[in-house]
Amino acid sequence: MDLLYISGSGRSGSTLVERLLHASQRFVAVGEFHVLWRLPHDQITCSCGARLPDDPFWQPVLASAGIGAPEIAELARLEARVARTGRIAAAGFSLDRLRDDPEVTAFLAPQLAILAAVARAAGRDIVVDSSKAGPRAFVMATLAASHSVHLWRHPTAVIASWRSKKFDQGLGTLMARPGIPAAAADWWKVEQLARRLAREAPVAMVDYDRLCADPAPVLAQALAAAGIAGDAGIPWADSHSVVAGAHYHSLNGNPDRFDRGPIRVAARSVDWSKQSAADRLLVPAAGALLGALYPRPG
Ligand SMILES: [Zn+2]
């Protein structure tokens, strides 16, 4: 079993990428895997529509991995200790030093058991975790069979997307709308860690706009850069659409994961007419500043 970890700010295309990969017979997407211990299970709605405690895929997977409530509680406790920027900085951003950390090992062992059970149940070789978080990208990169993809989307578009209203079918409410400073900080933090990780291990940097313009070659190039050899096996129906993969049990993430139709790749542009006058002024200013700090990759 190999792991493909997708990092990036919210609203940068991670759900799109995991859905495209899941359409292939090589990949199984689990969504934002870390919600498994971050959220109460009766509040998690799988992309198949089931609540986690009733999920026909996840319940046998967790049982076969030997994971119950005590292990889930321990994962939450350990994550709060090890998947922290401060802890990673204290290890000098060294993957070797993190590998030698017994708490990192203890945090990873049950996850490996679950991810291996996922691969077995799905009959696929590569599990896609699109948790997105930057510290988690570092911790998961310590695994031997781990591959990293980082999604970069222009911060103006990301912040504007956060500021627009979006309904979350999984939670049954509108998605949270963070303020400009919080959205900017989220973008900056994950970008900073991804660029630091790229100095320690291969990280395939993917530009969201390029991906949307020409998805098949950009994704193929990204997988090769992440160290995944061979054809991705994504069954493209035409240059910008793919028939969605079956048995999709993605935990959390963008509401698009509930779509059942073909996956259509199209860049979502900002509808400035729906933004407030203040946002029309401040979002591009914040975005320009961040974009200058961490410019478009490639
Ligand atoms: Zn499910």
Short mmCIF file of C-alpha atoms and ligand atoms in Angstrom, two decimals:
data_model
loop_
_atom_site.label_atom_id
_atom_site.label_comp_id
_atom_site.label_asym_id
_atom_site.label_seq_id
_atom_site.Cartn_x
_atom_site.Cartn_y
_atom_site.Cartn_z
CA MET A 1 0.00 0.00 0.00
CA ASP A 2 1.27 3.44 -0.98
CA LEU A 3 -0.04 6.73 0.34
CA LEU A 4 -0.63 9.86 -1.72
CA TYR A 5 -1.07 12.88 0.52
CA ILE A 6 -2.64 16.04 -0.88
CA SER A 7 -1.76 19.26 0.90
CA GLY A 8 -3.00 22.74 0.15
CA SER A 9 -5.26 25.46 1.39
CA GLY A 10 -9.00 24.86 1.48
CA ARG A 11 -10.69 25.66 -1.85
CA SER A 12 -7.62 24.76 -3.88
CA GLY A 13 -9.00 21.76 -5.77
CA SER A 14 -8.17 18.84 -3.45
CA THR A 15 -11.65 17.30 -3.77
CA LEU A 16 -11.43 17.57 -7.55
CA VAL A 17 -8.04 15.82 -7.59
CA GLU A 18 -9.12 13.03 -5.24
CA ARG A 19 -12.25 12.38 -7.31
CA LEU A 20 -10.19 12.22 -10.52
CA LEU A 21 -7.74 9.78 -8.92
CA HIS A 22 -10.52 7.64 -7.44
CA ALA A 23 -11.90 7.15 -10.98
CA SER A 24 -8.74 5.10 -11.66
CA GLN A 25 -8.42 1.45 -10.64
CA ARG A 26 -5.09 2.27 -8.96
CA PHE A 27 -6.31 4.76 -6.35
CA VAL A 28 -8.81 4.80 -3.49
CA ALA A 29 -9.67 8.22 -2.05
CA VAL A 30 -10.58 8.51 1.62
CA GLY A 31 -11.13 12.27 1.77
CA GLU A 32 -9.87 14.19 4.78
CA PHE A 33 -8.74 11.13 6.67
CA HIS A 34 -7.89 13.05 9.85
CA VAL A 35 -11.57 13.79 10.53
CA LEU A 36 -11.77 10.15 11.65
CA TRP A 37 -10.39 11.23 15.01
CA ARG A 38 -11.10 14.95 14.83
CA LEU A 39 -14.91 14.75 14.65
CA PRO A 40 -17.47 12.68 16.57
CA HIS A 41 -18.39 9.78 14.29
CA ASP A 42 -22.12 10.51 14.31
CA GLN A 43 -21.28 13.93 12.82
CA ILE A 44 -19.32 12.54 9.86
CA THR A 45 -21.28 11.93 6.66
CA CYS A 46 -19.45 9.79 4.13
CA SER A 47 -19.71 10.72 0.43
CA CYS A 48 -21.90 7.60 0.01
CA GLY A 49 -24.48 9.37 2.19
CA ALA A 50 -24.14 7.16 5.28
CA ARG A 51 -23.22 8.45 8.69
CA LEU A 52 -19.91 6.94 9.71
CA PRO A 53 -21.34 4.59 12.41
CA ASP A 54 -23.58 3.01 9.71
CA ASP A 55 -21.14 3.15 6.82
CA PRO A 56 -20.98 -0.12 4.83
CA PHE A 57 -17.34 0.48 3.84
CA TRP A 58 -15.77 2.10 6.89
CA GLN A 59 -17.21 -0.11 9.62
CA PRO A 60 -15.72 -3.38 8.27
CA VAL A 61 -12.47 -1.52 7.44
CA LEU A 62 -12.11 -0.24 11.01
CA ALA A 63 -13.04 -3.64 12.44
CA SER A 64 -10.50 -5.48 10.27
CA ALA A 65 -7.82 -2.96 11.27
CA GLY A 66 -8.65 -3.57 14.93
CA ILE A 67 -9.58 0.08 15.51
CA GLY A 68 -12.22 1.05 18.06
CA ALA A 69 -13.04 4.01 20.26
CA PRO A 70 -9.87 3.79 22.43
CA GLU A 71 -7.57 3.81 19.38
CA ILE A 72 -9.49 6.73 17.85
CA ALA A 73 -9.15 8.69 21.11
CA GLU A 74 -5.41 7.94 21.16
CA LEU A 75 -5.05 9.17 17.57
CA ALA A 76 -6.67 12.47 18.57
CA ARG A 77 -4.36 12.81 21.57
CA LEU A 78 -1.23 12.02 19.59
CA GLU A 79 -2.15 14.25 16.66
CA ALA A 80 -2.47 17.23 18.99
CA ARG A 81 1.11 16.53 20.10
CA VAL A 82 2.95 15.56 16.92
CA ALA A 83 1.18 17.12 13.93
CA ARG A 84 2.20 20.62 15.01
CA THR A 85 4.40 23.12 13.22
CA GLY A 86 6.29 23.76 16.47
CA ARG A 87 7.06 20.08 16.98
CA ILE A 88 8.27 19.75 13.36
CA ALA A 89 10.39 22.88 13.70
CA ALA A 90 11.87 21.50 16.95
CA ALA A 91 12.95 18.43 14.92
CA GLY A 92 14.71 20.81 12.53
CA PHE A 93 12.15 19.93 9.79
CA SER A 94 14.12 16.66 9.49
CA LEU A 95 12.08 13.66 8.34
CA ASP A 96 14.70 11.34 9.87
CA ARG A 97 14.38 12.96 13.27
CA LEU A 98 10.60 12.76 13.07
CA ARG A 99 10.89 9.04 12.15
CA ASP A 100 12.94 8.51 15.32
CA ASP A 101 10.26 10.14 17.48
CA PRO A 102 8.32 7.38 19.33
CA GLU A 103 5.19 9.50 19.47
CA VAL A 104 5.26 9.96 15.69
CA THR A 105 5.60 6.17 15.31
CA ALA A 106 2.73 5.60 17.74
CA PHE A 107 0.60 8.12 15.81
CA LEU A 108 1.33 6.47 12.47
CA ALA A 109 0.95 2.78 13.36
CA PRO A 110 -2.86 2.66 13.71
CA GLN A 111 -3.24 4.88 10.66
CA LEU A 112 -1.16 2.46 8.61
CA ALA A 113 -3.36 -0.40 9.80
CA ILE A 114 -6.50 1.48 8.69
CA LEU A 115 -5.03 2.61 5.36
CA ALA A 116 -3.86 -0.93 4.58
CA ALA A 117 -7.37 -2.20 5.38
CA VAL A 118 -8.80 0.48 3.04
CA ALA A 119 -6.51 -0.65 0.21
CA ARG A 120 -7.46 -4.30 0.81
CA ALA A 121 -11.20 -3.59 0.93
CA ALA A 122 -11.07 -1.43 -2.20
CA GLY A 123 -8.66 -3.70 -4.07
CA ARG A 124 -6.45 -0.71 -4.95
CA ASP A 125 -2.77 -0.01 -4.31
CA ILE A 126 -2.60 3.71 -3.56
CA VAL A 127 -4.66 5.41 -0.86
CA VAL A 128 -5.31 9.13 -1.35
CA ASP A 129 -5.55 11.23 1.84
CA SER A 130 -6.62 14.79 1.10
CA SER A 131 -6.53 16.09 4.65
CA LYS A 132 -4.62 19.11 3.22
CA ALA A 133 -3.06 20.22 6.53
CA GLY A 134 0.59 21.26 6.33
CA PRO A 135 1.93 19.70 9.58
CA ARG A 136 0.21 16.44 8.65
CA ALA A 137 1.95 16.55 5.24
CA PHE A 138 5.28 16.50 7.08
CA VAL A 139 4.32 13.65 9.41
CA MET A 140 2.91 11.50 6.60
CA ALA A 141 5.99 12.18 4.46
CA THR A 142 8.03 10.21 7.04
CA LEU A 143 6.37 7.01 5.77
CA ALA A 144 8.46 4.98 3.35
CA ALA A 145 5.75 4.52 0.71
CA SER A 146 4.48 8.09 0.84
CA HIS A 147 4.02 10.55 -2.02
CA SER A 148 3.25 14.25 -1.69
CA VAL A 149 1.23 16.51 -3.95
CA HIS A 150 0.71 20.16 -3.06
CA LEU A 151 -2.02 22.25 -4.67
CA TRP A 152 -1.38 25.93 -5.23
CA ARG A 153 -4.28 28.19 -6.11
CA HIS A 154 -3.95 31.94 -6.32
CA PRO A 155 -4.64 33.34 -2.84
CA THR A 156 -7.04 35.98 -4.20
CA ALA A 157 -9.25 33.22 -5.65
CA VAL A 158 -8.92 31.10 -2.49
CA ILE A 159 -9.86 33.90 -0.11
CA ALA A 160 -12.72 35.06 -2.35
CA SER A 161 -14.00 31.47 -2.46
CA TRP A 162 -13.95 31.25 1.34
CA ARG A 163 -15.90 34.50 1.51
CA SER A 164 -18.69 33.23 -0.77
CA LYS A 165 -21.56 31.13 0.58
CA LYS A 166 -21.48 27.38 0.02
CA PHE A 167 -23.88 24.76 1.38
CA ASP A 168 -22.36 21.65 2.98
CA GLN A 169 -24.66 18.66 2.51
CA GLY A 170 -22.54 16.60 4.92
CA LEU A 171 -22.99 19.02 7.80
CA GLY A 172 -26.45 20.18 6.67
CA THR A 173 -25.44 23.83 7.04
CA LEU A 174 -23.67 26.58 5.14
CA MET A 175 -19.91 26.06 5.22
CA ALA A 176 -18.02 28.29 7.65
CA ARG A 177 -17.02 31.63 6.15
CA PRO A 178 -13.75 32.68 7.77
CA GLY A 179 -12.69 36.31 7.72
CA ILE A 180 -9.99 37.54 5.37
CA PRO A 181 -7.15 37.30 7.97
CA ALA A 182 -8.07 33.71 8.90
CA ALA A 183 -8.35 32.61 5.25
CA ALA A 184 -5.06 34.37 4.44
CA ALA A 185 -3.32 32.74 7.42
CA ASP A 186 -4.60 29.30 6.40
CA TRP A 187 -3.22 29.77 2.87
CA TRP A 188 0.12 31.12 4.12
CA LYS A 189 0.68 28.38 6.73
CA VAL A 190 0.13 25.41 4.44
CA GLU A 191 2.13 27.03 1.64
CA GLN A 192 5.07 27.71 3.92
CA LEU A 193 5.15 24.10 5.20
CA ALA A 194 4.78 22.59 1.72
CA ARG A 195 7.74 24.61 0.46
CA ARG A 196 9.77 23.59 3.50
CA LEU A 197 8.82 19.94 2.97
CA ALA A 198 9.91 20.19 -0.67
CA ARG A 199 13.46 20.75 0.61
CA GLU A 200 13.32 17.38 2.44
CA ALA A 201 11.39 15.15 0.01
CA PRO A 202 9.86 15.24 -3.47
CA VAL A 203 6.68 17.34 -3.46
CA ALA A 204 4.75 17.67 -6.72
CA MET A 205 3.59 21.29 -6.89
CA VAL A 206 0.36 21.61 -8.87
CA ASP A 207 -1.00 24.92 -10.08
CA TYR A 208 -4.81 24.78 -9.91
CA ASP A 209 -5.29 26.99 -12.98
CA ARG A 210 -2.93 24.88 -15.11
CA LEU A 211 -4.64 21.73 -13.85
CA CYS A 212 -8.04 23.05 -14.88
CA ALA A 213 -6.76 24.22 -18.27
CA ASP A 214 -5.14 20.92 -19.24
CA PRO A 215 -5.97 18.30 -16.59
CA ALA A 216 -4.67 14.99 -17.99
CA PRO A 217 -1.06 15.99 -18.72
CA VAL A 218 -0.77 18.21 -15.63
CA LEU A 219 -1.99 15.42 -13.36
CA ALA A 220 0.24 12.83 -15.07
CA GLN A 221 3.24 15.13 -14.62
CA ALA A 222 2.36 15.69 -10.94
CA LEU A 223 2.11 11.96 -10.21
CA ALA A 224 5.47 11.35 -11.88
CA ALA A 225 7.01 14.18 -9.83
CA ALA A 226 5.53 12.63 -6.69
CA GLY A 227 7.28 9.35 -7.51
CA ILE A 228 4.28 7.37 -8.77
CA ALA A 229 5.45 5.44 -11.80
CA GLY A 230 3.33 4.25 -14.70
CA ASP A 231 0.05 5.38 -16.18
CA ALA A 232 -2.39 6.92 -13.71
CA GLY A 233 -5.20 4.94 -15.32
CA ILE A 234 -7.71 7.79 -15.14
CA PRO A 235 -10.47 6.99 -17.66
CA TRP A 236 -10.80 10.38 -19.36
CA ALA A 237 -14.05 10.59 -21.34
CA ASP A 238 -12.75 13.73 -23.05
CA SER A 239 -10.08 16.32 -22.25
CA HIS A 240 -12.03 17.74 -19.28
CA SER A 241 -14.31 15.01 -17.97
CA VAL A 242 -14.12 11.65 -16.28
CA VAL A 243 -16.77 9.12 -15.25
CA ALA A 244 -16.73 9.09 -11.43
CA GLY A 245 -15.29 6.01 -9.72
CA ALA A 246 -17.55 3.55 -7.89
CA HIS A 247 -17.37 2.72 -4.18
CA TYR A 248 -16.39 6.26 -3.24
CA HIS A 249 -16.31 6.64 0.56
CA SER A 250 -14.73 10.03 1.17
CA LEU A 251 -14.80 11.52 4.65
CA ASN A 252 -15.38 15.25 4.79
CA GLY A 253 -14.19 17.86 2.38
CA ASN A 254 -15.88 19.87 -0.30
CA PRO A 255 -19.61 19.16 -0.91
CA ASP A 256 -18.72 18.32 -4.53
CA ARG A 257 -17.89 14.83 -3.27
CA PHE A 258 -21.65 14.14 -3.12
CA ASP A 259 -21.98 14.66 -6.90
CA ARG A 260 -22.72 11.42 -8.72
CA GLY A 261 -22.45 12.56 -12.33
CA PRO A 262 -19.32 12.81 -14.46
CA ILE A 263 -16.47 14.82 -12.96
CA ARG A 264 -16.07 17.97 -15.03
CA VAL A 265 -12.83 19.88 -14.66
CA ALA A 266 -13.36 23.62 -14.95
CA ALA A 267 -11.69 26.48 -13.14
CA ARG A 268 -14.11 28.32 -10.92
CA SER A 269 -13.64 32.02 -11.34
CA VAL A 270 -14.54 34.54 -8.68
CA ASP A 271 -17.98 36.12 -8.94
CA TRP A 272 -17.09 39.55 -7.62
CA SER A 273 -20.70 40.73 -7.94
CA LYS A 274 -21.52 38.49 -4.94
CA GLN A 275 -18.75 39.92 -2.76
CA SER A 276 -19.19 42.90 -0.47
CA ALA A 277 -17.63 46.25 -1.40
CA ALA A 278 -15.05 45.82 1.38
CA ASP A 279 -14.14 42.33 0.17
CA ARG A 280 -13.81 43.57 -3.41
CA LEU A 281 -11.13 45.92 -2.15
CA LEU A 282 -9.42 43.86 0.56
CA VAL A 283 -9.40 40.33 -0.90
CA PRO A 284 -7.29 41.23 -3.98
CA ALA A 285 -4.94 43.27 -1.75
CA ALA A 286 -4.37 40.35 0.64
CA GLY A 287 -4.09 37.95 -2.30
CA ALA A 288 -1.51 40.09 -4.09
CA LEU A 289 0.62 40.25 -0.96
CA LEU A 290 0.53 36.48 -0.36
CA GLY A 291 1.00 35.71 -4.05
CA ALA A 292 4.18 37.78 -3.99
CA LEU A 293 5.45 35.80 -0.98
CA TYR A 294 4.73 32.38 -2.50
CA PRO A 295 4.30 32.77 -6.24
CA ARG A 296 2.74 30.34 -8.68
CA PRO A 297 4.92 27.21 -8.88
CA GLY A 298 6.72 26.11 -12.02
ZN ZN B 1 -19.39 5.49 2.78
#
